[in-house]
CSV table of C-alpha atoms in Angstrom, one decimal:
chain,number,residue,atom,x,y,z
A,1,UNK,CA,89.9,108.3,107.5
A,2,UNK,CA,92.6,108.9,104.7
A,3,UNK,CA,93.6,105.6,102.9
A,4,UNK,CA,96.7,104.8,100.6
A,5,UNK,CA,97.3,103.2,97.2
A,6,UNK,CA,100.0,103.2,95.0
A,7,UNK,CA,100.9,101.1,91.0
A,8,UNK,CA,102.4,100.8,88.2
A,9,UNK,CA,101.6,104.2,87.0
A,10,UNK,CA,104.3,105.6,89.6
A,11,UNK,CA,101.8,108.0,91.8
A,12,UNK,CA,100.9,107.7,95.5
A,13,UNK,CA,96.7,108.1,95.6
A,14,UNK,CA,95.3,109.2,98.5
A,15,UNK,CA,91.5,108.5,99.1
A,16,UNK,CA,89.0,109.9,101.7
A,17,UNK,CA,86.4,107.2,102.6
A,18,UNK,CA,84.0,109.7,103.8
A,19,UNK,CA,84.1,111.3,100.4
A,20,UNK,CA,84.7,108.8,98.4
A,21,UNK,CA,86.9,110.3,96.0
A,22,UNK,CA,91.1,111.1,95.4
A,23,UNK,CA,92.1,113.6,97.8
A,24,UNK,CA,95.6,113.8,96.5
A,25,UNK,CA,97.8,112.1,94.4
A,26,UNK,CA,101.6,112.4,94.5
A,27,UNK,CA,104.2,111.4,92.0
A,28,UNK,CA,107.9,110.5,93.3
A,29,UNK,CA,108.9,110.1,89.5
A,30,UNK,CA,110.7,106.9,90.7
A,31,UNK,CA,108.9,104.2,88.9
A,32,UNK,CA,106.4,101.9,89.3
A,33,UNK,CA,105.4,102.1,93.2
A,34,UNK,CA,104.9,98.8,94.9
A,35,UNK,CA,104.0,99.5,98.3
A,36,UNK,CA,103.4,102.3,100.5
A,37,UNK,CA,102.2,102.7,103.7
A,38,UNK,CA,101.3,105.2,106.9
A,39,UNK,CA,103.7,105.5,109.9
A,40,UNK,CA,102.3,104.0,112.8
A,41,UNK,CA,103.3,107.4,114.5
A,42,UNK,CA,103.7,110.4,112.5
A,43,UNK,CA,99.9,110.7,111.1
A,44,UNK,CA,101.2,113.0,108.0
A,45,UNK,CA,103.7,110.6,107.0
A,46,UNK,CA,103.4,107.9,104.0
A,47,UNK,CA,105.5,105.4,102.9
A,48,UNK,CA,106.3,103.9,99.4
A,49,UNK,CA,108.7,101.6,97.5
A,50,UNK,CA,109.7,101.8,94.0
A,51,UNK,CA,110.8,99.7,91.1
A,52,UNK,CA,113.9,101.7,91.3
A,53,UNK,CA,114.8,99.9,94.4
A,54,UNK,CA,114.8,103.3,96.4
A,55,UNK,CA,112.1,104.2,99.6
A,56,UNK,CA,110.5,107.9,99.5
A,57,UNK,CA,108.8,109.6,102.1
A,58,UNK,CA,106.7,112.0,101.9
A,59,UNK,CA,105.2,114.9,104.9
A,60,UNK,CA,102.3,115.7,104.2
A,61,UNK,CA,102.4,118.5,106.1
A,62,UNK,CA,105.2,120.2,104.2
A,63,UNK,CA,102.3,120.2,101.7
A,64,UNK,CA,100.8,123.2,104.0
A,65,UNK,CA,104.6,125.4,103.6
A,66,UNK,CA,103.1,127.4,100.8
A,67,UNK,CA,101.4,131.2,101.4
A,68,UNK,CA,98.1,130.6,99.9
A,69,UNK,CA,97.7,127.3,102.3
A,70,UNK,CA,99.5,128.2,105.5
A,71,UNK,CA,97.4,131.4,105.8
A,72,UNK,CA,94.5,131.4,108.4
A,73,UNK,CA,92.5,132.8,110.6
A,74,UNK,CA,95.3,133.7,113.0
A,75,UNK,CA,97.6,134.1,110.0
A,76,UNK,CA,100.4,132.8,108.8
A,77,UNK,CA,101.4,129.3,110.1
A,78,UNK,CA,104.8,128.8,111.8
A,79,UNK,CA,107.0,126.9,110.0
A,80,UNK,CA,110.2,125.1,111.9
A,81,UNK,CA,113.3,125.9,110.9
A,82,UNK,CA,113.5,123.2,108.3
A,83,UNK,CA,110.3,125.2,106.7
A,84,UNK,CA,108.1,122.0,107.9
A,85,UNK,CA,104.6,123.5,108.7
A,86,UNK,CA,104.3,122.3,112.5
A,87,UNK,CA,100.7,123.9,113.3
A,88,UNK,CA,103.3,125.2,116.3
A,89,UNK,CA,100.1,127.1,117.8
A,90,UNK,CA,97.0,126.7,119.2
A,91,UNK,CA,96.4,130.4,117.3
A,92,UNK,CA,97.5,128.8,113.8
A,93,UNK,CA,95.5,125.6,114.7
A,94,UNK,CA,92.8,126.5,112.2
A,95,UNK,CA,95.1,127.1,108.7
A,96,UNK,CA,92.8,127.2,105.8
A,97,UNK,CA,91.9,123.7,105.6
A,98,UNK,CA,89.6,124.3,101.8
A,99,UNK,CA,93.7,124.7,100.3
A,100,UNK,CA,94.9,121.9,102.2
A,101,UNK,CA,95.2,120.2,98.5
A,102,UNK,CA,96.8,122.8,96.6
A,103,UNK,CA,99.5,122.3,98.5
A,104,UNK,CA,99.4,118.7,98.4
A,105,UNK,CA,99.4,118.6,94.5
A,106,UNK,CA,103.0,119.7,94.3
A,107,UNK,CA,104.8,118.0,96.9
A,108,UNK,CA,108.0,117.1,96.3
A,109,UNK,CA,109.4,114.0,98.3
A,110,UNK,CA,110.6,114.8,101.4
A,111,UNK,CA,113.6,111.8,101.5
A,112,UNK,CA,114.7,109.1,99.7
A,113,UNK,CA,116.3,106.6,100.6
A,114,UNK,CA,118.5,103.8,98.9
A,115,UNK,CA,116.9,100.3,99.4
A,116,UNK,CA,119.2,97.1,98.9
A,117,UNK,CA,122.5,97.5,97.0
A,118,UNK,CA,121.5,96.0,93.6
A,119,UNK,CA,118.9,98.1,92.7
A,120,UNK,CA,115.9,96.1,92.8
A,121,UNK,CA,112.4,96.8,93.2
A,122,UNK,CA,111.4,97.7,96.7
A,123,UNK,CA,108.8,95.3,97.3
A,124,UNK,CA,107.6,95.5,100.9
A,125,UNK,CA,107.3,97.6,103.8
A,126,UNK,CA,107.0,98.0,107.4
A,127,UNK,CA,107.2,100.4,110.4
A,128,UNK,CA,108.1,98.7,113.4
A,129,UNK,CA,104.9,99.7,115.3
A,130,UNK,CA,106.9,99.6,119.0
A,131,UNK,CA,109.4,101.8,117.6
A,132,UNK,CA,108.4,103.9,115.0
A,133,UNK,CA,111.9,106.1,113.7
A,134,UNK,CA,112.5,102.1,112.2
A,135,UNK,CA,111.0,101.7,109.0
A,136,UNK,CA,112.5,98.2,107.1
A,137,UNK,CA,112.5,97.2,103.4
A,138,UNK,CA,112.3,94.0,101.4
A,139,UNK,CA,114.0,93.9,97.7
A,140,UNK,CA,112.6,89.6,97.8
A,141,UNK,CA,116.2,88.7,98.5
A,142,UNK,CA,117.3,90.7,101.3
A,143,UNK,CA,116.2,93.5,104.0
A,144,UNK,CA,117.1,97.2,104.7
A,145,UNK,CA,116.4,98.9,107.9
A,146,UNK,CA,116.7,102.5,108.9
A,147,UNK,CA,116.3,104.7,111.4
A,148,UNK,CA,114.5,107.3,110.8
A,149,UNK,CA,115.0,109.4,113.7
A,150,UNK,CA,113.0,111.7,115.7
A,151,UNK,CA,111.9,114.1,112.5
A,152,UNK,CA,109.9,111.3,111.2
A,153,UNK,CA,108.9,109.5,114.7
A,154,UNK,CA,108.0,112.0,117.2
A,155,UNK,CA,104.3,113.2,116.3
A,156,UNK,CA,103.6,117.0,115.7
A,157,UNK,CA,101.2,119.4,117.6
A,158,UNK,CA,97.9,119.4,115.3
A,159,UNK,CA,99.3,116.5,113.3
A,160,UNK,CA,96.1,114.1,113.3
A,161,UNK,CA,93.8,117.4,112.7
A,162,UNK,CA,95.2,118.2,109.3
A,163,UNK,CA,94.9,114.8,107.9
A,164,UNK,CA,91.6,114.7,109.4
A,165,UNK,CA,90.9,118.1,107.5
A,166,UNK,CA,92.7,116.6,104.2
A,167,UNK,CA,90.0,114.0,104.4
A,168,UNK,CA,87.3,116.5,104.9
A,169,UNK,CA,88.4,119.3,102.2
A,170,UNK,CA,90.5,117.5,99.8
A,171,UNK,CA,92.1,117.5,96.6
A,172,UNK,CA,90.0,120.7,95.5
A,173,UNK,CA,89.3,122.4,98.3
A,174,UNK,CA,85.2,122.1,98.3
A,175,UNK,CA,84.9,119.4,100.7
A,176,UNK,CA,82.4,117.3,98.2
């Protein structure tokens, strides 16, 4: 399994347990984070909250977009029109898992969204577990919710299998 954790040092650490080590680390540039957290649905999609007061998501598998990663076996992997990797194949099913985090390393948020009004720190949140496009946020003195929508609820084909082979490669590619 792939585990989160996020501080004041403003970047979004993910961990392997099996390996025991960083497998990525992302950097929103928004602050101190506060809290992040997986999406009970999409497998590739993580969650944080900054001191900024703002909410940024990040796809992890828009971290697989880039030539060197996306090329495989079967070769290149369709992208959608958005130029979200979606694994779309069976064929492409096996993309070069070793640069899983290259890609990773610069990935750039894929939304942000504007927490409550004033601008304070986002300090809690939650996917709604029954419905997952809802993702809420707490500022301590009020709550925002969103919906997300189907890009970041409905699951993609191969999504589970690359985080699984994040957590198996990572950060460098040599799967120690």
């Amino acid at each position: 399994g792939v585990f989160l954790s996020c501080g004041a040092d403003g970047s979004l650490k993910l961990y392997a347990r099996r390996l025991r080590r960083r497998v990525a680390r992302l950097e929103p540039r928004a602050g101190a984070l506060f809290c992040a957290q997986w999406s009970p649905a999409r497998p590739a999609l993580a969650a944080c909250g900054t001191s900024h007061g703002t909410v940024v998501l990040y796809d992890l598998l828009e971290g697989l977009v880039d030539e060197r990663v996306a090329s495989g076996p079967g070769g290149s992997v369709a992208t959608t029109g958005d130029g979200v990797n979606a694994f779309g194949d069976a064929s492409n099913a096996n993309a070069n898992a070793n640069s899983f985090g290259g890609g990773l390393s610069s990935l750039a948020p894929t939304a942000e969204l504007r927490g409550c009004r004033r601008g304070t720190p986002t300090q809690a949140l939650a996917f709604n577990p029954a419905l997952p496009e809802y993702l809420a946020a707490a500022d301590g003195t009020a709550v925002r919710v969103w919906d997300l929508g189907p890009r970041f609820a409905v699951p993609r084909a191969h999504e589970a299998a690359a985080v699984r082979a994040l957590a198996d490669w990572g950060e460098d590619g040599t799967g120690r």
